[in-house]
XYZ file of C-alpha atoms in Angstrom:
480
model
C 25.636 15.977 -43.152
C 24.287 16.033 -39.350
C 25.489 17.656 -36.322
C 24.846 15.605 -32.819
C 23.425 17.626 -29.760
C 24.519 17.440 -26.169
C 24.005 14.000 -24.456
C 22.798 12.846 -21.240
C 21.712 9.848 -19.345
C 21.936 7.138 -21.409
C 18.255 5.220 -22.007
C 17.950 1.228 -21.120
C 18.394 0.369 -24.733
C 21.505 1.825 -24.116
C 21.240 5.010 -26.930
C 22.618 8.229 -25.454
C 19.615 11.029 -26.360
C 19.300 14.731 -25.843
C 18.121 16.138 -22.446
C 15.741 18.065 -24.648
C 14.272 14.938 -26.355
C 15.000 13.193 -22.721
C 12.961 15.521 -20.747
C 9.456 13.858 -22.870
C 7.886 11.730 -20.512
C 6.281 9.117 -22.592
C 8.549 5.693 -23.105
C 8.042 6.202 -27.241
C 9.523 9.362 -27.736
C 12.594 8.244 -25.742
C 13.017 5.302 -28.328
C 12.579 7.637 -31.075
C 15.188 9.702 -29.732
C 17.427 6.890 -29.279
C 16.874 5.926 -33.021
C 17.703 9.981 -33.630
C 20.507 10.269 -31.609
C 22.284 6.741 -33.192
C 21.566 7.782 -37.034
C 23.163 11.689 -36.399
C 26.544 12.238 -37.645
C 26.184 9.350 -39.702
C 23.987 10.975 -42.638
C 25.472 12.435 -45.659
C 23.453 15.008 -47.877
C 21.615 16.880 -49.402
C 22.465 15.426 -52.428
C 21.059 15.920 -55.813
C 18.770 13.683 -57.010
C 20.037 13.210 -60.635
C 23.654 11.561 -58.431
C 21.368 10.172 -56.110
C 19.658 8.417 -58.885
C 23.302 6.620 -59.757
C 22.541 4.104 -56.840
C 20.621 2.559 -59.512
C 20.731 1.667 -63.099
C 19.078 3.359 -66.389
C 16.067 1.999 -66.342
C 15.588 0.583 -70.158
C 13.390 2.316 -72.129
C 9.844 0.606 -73.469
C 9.056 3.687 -76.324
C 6.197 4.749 -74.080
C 6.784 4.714 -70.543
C 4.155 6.531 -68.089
C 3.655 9.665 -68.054
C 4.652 11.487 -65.438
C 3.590 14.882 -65.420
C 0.468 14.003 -66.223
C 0.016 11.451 -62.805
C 1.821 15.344 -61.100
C -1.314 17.103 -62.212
C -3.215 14.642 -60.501
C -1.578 14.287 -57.234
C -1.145 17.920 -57.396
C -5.037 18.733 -57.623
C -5.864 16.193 -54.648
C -3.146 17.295 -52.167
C -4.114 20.758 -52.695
C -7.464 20.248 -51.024
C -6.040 17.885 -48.329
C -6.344 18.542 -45.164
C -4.711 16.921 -42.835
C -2.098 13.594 -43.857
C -4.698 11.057 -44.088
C -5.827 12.888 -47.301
C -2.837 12.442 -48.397
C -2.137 8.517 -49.103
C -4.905 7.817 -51.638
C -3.373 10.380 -54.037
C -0.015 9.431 -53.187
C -0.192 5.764 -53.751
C -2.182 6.387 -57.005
C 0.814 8.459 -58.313
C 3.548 6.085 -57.351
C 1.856 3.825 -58.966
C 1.536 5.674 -62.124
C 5.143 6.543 -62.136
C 6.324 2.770 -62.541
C 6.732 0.771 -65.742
C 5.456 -1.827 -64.800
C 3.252 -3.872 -62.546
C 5.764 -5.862 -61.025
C 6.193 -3.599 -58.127
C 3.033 -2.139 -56.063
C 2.948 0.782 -53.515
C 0.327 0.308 -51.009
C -1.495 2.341 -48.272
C -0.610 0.422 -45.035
C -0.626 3.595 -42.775
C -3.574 1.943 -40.587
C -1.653 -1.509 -39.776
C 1.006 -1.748 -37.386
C 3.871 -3.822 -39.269
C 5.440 -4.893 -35.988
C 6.951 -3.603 -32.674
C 10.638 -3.303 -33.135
C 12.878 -1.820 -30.293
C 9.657 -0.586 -28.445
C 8.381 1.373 -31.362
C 5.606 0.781 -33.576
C 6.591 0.577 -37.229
C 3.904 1.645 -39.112
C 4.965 3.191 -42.704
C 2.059 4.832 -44.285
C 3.213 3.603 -47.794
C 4.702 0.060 -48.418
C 6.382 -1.283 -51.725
C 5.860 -4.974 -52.608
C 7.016 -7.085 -55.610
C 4.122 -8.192 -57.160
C 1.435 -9.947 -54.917
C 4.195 -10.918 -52.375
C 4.020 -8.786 -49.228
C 6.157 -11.543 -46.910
C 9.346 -9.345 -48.366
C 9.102 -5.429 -48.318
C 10.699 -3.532 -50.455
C 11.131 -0.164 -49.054
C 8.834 1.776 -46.685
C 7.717 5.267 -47.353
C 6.498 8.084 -44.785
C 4.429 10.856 -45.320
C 4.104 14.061 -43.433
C 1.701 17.034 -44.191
C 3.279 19.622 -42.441
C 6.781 20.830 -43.654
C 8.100 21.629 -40.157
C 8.094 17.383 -39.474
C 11.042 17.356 -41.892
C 14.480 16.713 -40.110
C 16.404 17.841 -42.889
C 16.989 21.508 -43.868
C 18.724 21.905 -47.145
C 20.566 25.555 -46.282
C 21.607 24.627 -43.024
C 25.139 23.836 -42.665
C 24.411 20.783 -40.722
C 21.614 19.833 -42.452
C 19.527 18.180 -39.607
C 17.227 20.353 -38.109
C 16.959 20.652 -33.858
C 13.171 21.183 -33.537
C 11.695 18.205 -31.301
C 8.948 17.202 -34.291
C 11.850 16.964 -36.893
C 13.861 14.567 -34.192
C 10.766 12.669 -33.911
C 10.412 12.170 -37.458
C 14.566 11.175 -38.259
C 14.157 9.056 -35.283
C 10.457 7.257 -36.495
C 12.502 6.983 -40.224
C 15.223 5.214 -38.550
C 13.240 3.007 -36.847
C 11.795 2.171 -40.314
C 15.188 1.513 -42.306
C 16.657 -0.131 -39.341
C 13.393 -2.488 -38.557
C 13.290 -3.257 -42.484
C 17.116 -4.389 -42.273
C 16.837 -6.409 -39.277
C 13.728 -8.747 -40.354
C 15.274 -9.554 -44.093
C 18.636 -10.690 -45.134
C 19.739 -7.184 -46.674
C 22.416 -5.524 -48.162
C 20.946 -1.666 -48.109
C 17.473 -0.095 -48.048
C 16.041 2.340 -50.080
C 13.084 5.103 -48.606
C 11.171 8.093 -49.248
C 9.690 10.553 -46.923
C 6.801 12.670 -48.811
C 5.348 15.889 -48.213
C 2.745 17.959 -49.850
C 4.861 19.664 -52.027
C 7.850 17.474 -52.053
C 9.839 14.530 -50.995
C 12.996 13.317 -50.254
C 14.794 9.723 -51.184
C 16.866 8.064 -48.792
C 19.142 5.077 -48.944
C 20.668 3.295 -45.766
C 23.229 0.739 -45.349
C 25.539 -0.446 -41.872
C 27.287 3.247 -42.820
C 24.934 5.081 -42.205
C 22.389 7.251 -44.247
C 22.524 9.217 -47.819
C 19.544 12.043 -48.230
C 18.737 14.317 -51.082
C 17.506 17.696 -51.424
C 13.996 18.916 -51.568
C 12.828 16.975 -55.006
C 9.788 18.666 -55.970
C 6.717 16.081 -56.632
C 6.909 17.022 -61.052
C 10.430 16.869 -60.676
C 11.911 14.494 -63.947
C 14.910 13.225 -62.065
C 11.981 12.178 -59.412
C 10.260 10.754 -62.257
C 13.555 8.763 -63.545
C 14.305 7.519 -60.055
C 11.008 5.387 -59.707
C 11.897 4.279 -63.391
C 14.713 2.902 -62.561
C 13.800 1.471 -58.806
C 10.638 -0.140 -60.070
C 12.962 -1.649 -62.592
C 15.672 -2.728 -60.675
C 16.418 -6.317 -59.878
C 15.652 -7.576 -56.185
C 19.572 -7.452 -55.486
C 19.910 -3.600 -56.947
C 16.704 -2.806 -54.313
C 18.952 -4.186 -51.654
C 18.021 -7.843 -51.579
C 20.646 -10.082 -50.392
C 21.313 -12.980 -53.159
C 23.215 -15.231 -51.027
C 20.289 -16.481 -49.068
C 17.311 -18.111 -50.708
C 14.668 -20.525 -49.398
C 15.760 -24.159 -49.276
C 13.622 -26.602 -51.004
C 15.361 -29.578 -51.889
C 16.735 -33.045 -50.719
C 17.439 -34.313 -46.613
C 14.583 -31.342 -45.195
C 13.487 -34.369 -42.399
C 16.908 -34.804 -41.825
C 18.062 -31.079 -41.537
C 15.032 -30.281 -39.667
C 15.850 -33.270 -37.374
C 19.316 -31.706 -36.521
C 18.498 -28.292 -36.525
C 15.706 -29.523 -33.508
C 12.351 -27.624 -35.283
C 9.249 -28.256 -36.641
C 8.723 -30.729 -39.289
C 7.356 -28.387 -41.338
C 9.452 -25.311 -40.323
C 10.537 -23.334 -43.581
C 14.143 -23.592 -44.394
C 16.916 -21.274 -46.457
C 20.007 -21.852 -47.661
C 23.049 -19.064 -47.364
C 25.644 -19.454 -49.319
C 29.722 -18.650 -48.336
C 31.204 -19.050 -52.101
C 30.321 -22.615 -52.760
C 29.388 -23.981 -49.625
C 25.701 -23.747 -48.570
C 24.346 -23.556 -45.286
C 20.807 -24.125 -44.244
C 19.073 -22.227 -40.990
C 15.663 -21.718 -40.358
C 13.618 -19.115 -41.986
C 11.987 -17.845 -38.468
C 14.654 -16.369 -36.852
C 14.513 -13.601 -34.058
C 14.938 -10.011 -35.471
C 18.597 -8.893 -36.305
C 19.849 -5.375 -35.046
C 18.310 -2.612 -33.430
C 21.135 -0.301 -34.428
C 20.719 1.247 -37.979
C 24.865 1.505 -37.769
C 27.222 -0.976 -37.122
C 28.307 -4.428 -37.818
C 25.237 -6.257 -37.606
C 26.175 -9.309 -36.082
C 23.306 -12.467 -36.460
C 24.526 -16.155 -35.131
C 22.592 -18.919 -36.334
C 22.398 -22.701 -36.115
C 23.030 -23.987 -39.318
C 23.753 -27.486 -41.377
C 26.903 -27.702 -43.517
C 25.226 -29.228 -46.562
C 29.493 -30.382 -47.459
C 30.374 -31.665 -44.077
C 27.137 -33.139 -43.153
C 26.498 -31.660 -39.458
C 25.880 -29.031 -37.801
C 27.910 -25.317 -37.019
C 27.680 -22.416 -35.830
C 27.087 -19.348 -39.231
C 28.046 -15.839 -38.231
C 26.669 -13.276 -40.470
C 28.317 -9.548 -39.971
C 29.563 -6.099 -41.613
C 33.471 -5.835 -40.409
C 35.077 -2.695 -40.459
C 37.355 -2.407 -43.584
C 40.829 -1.291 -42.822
C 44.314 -2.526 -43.136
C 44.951 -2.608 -39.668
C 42.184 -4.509 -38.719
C 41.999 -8.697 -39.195
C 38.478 -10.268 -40.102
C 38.057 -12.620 -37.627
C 39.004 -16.060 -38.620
C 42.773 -14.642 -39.537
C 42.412 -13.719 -35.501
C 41.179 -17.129 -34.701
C 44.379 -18.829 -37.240
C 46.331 -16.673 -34.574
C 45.157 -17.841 -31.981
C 45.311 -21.467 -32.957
C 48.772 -21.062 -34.708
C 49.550 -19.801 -31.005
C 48.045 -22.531 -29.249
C 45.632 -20.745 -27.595
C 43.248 -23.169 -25.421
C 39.611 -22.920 -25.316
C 38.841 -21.713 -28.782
C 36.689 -22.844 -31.126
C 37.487 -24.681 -34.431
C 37.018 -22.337 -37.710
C 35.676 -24.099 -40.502
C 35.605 -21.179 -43.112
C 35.716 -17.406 -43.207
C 35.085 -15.216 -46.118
C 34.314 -11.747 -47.180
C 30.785 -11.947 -49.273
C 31.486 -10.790 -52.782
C 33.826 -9.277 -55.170
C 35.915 -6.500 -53.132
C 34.514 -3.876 -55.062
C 30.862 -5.039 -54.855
C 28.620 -2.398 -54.102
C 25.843 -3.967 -52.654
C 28.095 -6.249 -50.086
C 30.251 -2.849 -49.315
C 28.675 -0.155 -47.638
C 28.287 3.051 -49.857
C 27.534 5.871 -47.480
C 31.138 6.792 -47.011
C 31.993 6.794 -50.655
C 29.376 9.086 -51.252
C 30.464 10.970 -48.173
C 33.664 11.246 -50.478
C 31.831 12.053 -53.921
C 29.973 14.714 -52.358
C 33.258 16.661 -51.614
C 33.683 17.024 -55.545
C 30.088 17.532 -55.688
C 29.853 20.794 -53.193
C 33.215 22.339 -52.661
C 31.907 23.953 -49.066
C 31.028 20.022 -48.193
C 34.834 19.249 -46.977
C 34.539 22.546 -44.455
C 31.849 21.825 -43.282
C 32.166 18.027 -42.547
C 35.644 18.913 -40.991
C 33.304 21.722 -38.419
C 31.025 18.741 -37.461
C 33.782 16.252 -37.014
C 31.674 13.921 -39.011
C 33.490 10.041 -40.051
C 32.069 7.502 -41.481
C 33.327 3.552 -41.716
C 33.172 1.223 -44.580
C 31.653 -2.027 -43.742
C 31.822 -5.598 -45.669
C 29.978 -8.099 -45.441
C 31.358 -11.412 -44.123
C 30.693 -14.743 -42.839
C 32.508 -16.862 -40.640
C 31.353 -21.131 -39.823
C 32.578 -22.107 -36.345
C 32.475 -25.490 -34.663
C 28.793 -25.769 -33.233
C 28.721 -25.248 -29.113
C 25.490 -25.793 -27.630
C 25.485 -24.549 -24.403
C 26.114 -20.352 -23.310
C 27.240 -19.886 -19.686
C 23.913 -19.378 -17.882
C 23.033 -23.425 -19.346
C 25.341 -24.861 -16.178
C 23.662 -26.884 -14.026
C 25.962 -26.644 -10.857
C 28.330 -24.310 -9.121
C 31.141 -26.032 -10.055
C 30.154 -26.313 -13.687
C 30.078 -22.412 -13.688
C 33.637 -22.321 -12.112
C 34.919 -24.815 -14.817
C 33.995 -23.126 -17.795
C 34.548 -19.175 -16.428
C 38.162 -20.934 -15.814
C 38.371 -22.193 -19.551
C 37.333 -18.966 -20.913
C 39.792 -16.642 -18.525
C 42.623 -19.030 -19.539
C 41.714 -18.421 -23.225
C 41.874 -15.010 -22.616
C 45.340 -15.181 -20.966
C 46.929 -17.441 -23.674
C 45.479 -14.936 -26.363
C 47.128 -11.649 -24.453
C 50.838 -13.427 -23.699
C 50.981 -16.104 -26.541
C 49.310 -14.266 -29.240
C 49.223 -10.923 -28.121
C 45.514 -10.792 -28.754
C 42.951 -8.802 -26.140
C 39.437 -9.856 -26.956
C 37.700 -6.787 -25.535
C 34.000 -7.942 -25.648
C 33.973 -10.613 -22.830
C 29.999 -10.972 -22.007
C 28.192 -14.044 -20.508
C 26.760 -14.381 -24.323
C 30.746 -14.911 -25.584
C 31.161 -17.590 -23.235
C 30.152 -21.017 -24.418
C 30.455 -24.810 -23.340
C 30.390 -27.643 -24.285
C 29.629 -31.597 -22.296
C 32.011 -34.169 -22.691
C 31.193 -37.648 -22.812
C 32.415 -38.403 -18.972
C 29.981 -35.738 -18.280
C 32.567 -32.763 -17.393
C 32.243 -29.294 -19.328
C 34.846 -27.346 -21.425
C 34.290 -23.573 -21.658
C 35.269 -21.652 -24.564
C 35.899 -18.167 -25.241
C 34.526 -16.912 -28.976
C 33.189 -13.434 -30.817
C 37.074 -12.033 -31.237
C 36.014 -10.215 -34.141
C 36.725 -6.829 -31.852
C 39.428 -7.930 -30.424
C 42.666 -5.278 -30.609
C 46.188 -6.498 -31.734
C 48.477 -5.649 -29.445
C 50.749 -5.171 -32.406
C 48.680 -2.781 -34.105
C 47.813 -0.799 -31.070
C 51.509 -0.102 -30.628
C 51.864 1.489 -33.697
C 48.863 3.839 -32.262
C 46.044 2.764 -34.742
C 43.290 4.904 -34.170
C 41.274 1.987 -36.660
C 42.352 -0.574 -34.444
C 39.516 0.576 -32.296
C 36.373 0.750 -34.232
C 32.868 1.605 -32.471
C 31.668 -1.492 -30.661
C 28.016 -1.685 -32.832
């Protein structure tokens, strides 16, 4: 569990952070403390690691798997005489790597390249796990720390997060991990591990929020079973999402032709069901928020209907008051709302119970009140909720052109015009408030006389007036 702290002036990437963590000068820790302040009260633990262990299958058994106490011994004897962290990741790595099954998965020492800069922040994990010789896909980042007092997690405290400014540095330079990692693949969750000399604890993340286990001590077994089992697991139980693969076959020239990139631009295909829909691979990061909904818009070919759409990939809020958002746009067109766009398909990703395409924080939020009887108290004391989020996709008709594309005053005036009229028809016809009007939710489109139609889309926040007269407090989820 976690337990906010006061908040102050918001920062410009528009994360509300401690005065304490806001009083630090330097443009870095401000962004860490942004990452902080949007992961607390969204973290559920400690946990024990044999339950924490569930998030994955039994790994099978070969007869004579590696032993584990032995590669303890080991690490033990090295980290012993280290003195400072970067004695640390030799020993580390060499363990890890001792610990798996097989060969198919490698931990490496990357703690002297920067990955990338995400959000203003360097992400630079000091341990990264690859499949096999491929390091274009990542499959979980691990930090180490040598002293203790860097961890933001105290298992005895009722919160659980700890207030010191090092241990906010380090939940905020973790979250910038998890959330970077999520943003540049097509995931579903994230696993992670933050190590100390003596220790370390396993995290997994998803649009939820966080789950965290206790202090596992480095000869733990359970420890030893968990890297059994996530150095077995398939791509999809690591957190890889299934539904979107490279595209290699048939009409590339032609796609690439429509889609307006390179001739040799790399291609994938993501998948609604059975229909198939084919973006390009190099697309701009997706979220900076580890929480949230996610939301990434791309240009895209429908491989059934030949041309070319508009594919919205997001986590909605489950509930039963609240619509995904192509039953909002059948609303809207069964009302005869102007200025909309066309909905081609809409569909949740997945079985309903599918636990990779459902968040899981919240369930476990829920297990671990049958796990620790003082958990329920205590989460009631910190006012602490957590969302379940599914994954969805929705295809739209294609509009080229957002509102700062006009060329003229009066083009400007036109399509504003559209847009506030589809927002009037939507309140009175459909009873329908969209809620999130930005210039980015304003598109257009050229006729062929040459005059522009504006068009008002993203209604997937939008509040039924319906449902917000029966007082739904879910009719108003958090607007990440």
């Amino acid at each position: 569990m976690a337990q906010g702290w006061a908040l102050s002036t918001p920062i410009t990437n528009h994360r509300a952070v401690s005065s304490e963590l806001n009083a630090i000068p330097e443009k870095l820790e401000s962004r860490m403390a942004g990452f902080h302040a949007e992961i607390t009260g969204h973290v559920v633990g400690p946990i024990d690691v044999e339950h924490f262990n569930e998030f994955l299958p039994v790994a099978q058994s070969t007869g004579t798997g590696p032993d584990g106490m032995s590669a303890y011994q080991k690490l033990a004897s090295e980290l012993n005489t280290a003195k400072n962290e970067g004695g640390m990741y030799e020993a580390l790595v060499e363990y890890l790597n001792e610990l798996r099954p097989s060969e198919n998965i490698r931990f490496c020492d990357k703690h002297h390249k920067v990955l990338r800069v995400f959000d203003g922040v360097d992400i630079k994990p000091d341990i990264m796990v690859f499949h096999g010789n491929d390091e274009a896909t990542i499959e979980a980042m691990f930090e180490v720390k040598y002293n203790d007092d860097d961890d933001p997690f105290d298992d005895n405290l009722p919160s659980f997060q700890r207030e010191s400014i090092n241990s906010k540095k380090t939940l905020g330079q973790i979250t910038s991990y998890a959330t970077c990692h999520q943003a540049l693949e097509f995931r579903t969750h994230a696993f992670s591990a933050l190590i100390f000399r003596k220790y370390m604890r396993l995290l997994r993340w998803d649009r939820s929020g966080v789950v965290v286990t206790k202090k596992i001590l480095l000869n733990d077994r359970s420890l030893f079973d968990f890297f059994r089992r996530f150095t077995s697991a398939t791509p999809v139980q690591r957190g890889r999402d299934p539904t979107v693969t490279a595209y290699l076959s048939g009409q590339m020239e032609d796609i690439r032709r429509l889609l307006e990139c390179d001739k040799k631009a790399p291609l994938l295909a993501i998948s609604i069901g059975n229909n198939e829909y084919i973006v390009l691979k190099d697309q701009p990061p997706g979220s900076t928020s580890p929480i949230g909904r996610s939301t990434r818009c791309f240009k895209a070919y429908d491989s059934q209907k030949k041309q070319v759409v508009l594919l919205k990939d997001s986590w909605r809020v489950v509930s039963p008051t609240l619509k995904p958002e192509h039953k909002i746009y059948a609303r809207l067109h069964e009302k005869k709302v102007q200025n909309v766009p066309e909905v081609y398909h809409g569909s949740d990703i997945g079985d309903e119970n599918d636990p990779h395409h459902t968040t899981q924080t919240k369930l476990w939020f829920d297990k671990t009140k049958t796990f620790d009887k003082t958990f329920d108290k205590t989460a009631k004391s910190f006012k602490l909720t957590f969302r379940t989020h599914r994954h969805y996709r929705i295809v739209l008709e294609y509009l080229p052109y957002s509102l700062e594309d006009f060329e003229i005053t009066p083009e400007m005036i036109a399509i504003v015009r559209d847009a506030s009229l589809a927002h009037c028809d939507a309140a009175i016809e459909a009873r329908v408030v969209h809620r999130d009007i930005s210039n980015g939710n304003i598109m257009f489109k050229r006729k062929e006389d040459g005059t522009v139609q504006g068009y008002l889309i993203d209604w997937d926040l939008s509040l039924d007036l319906d449902l917000a007269d029966q007082n739904s407090v879910e009719a108003q989820p958090e607007r990440t």
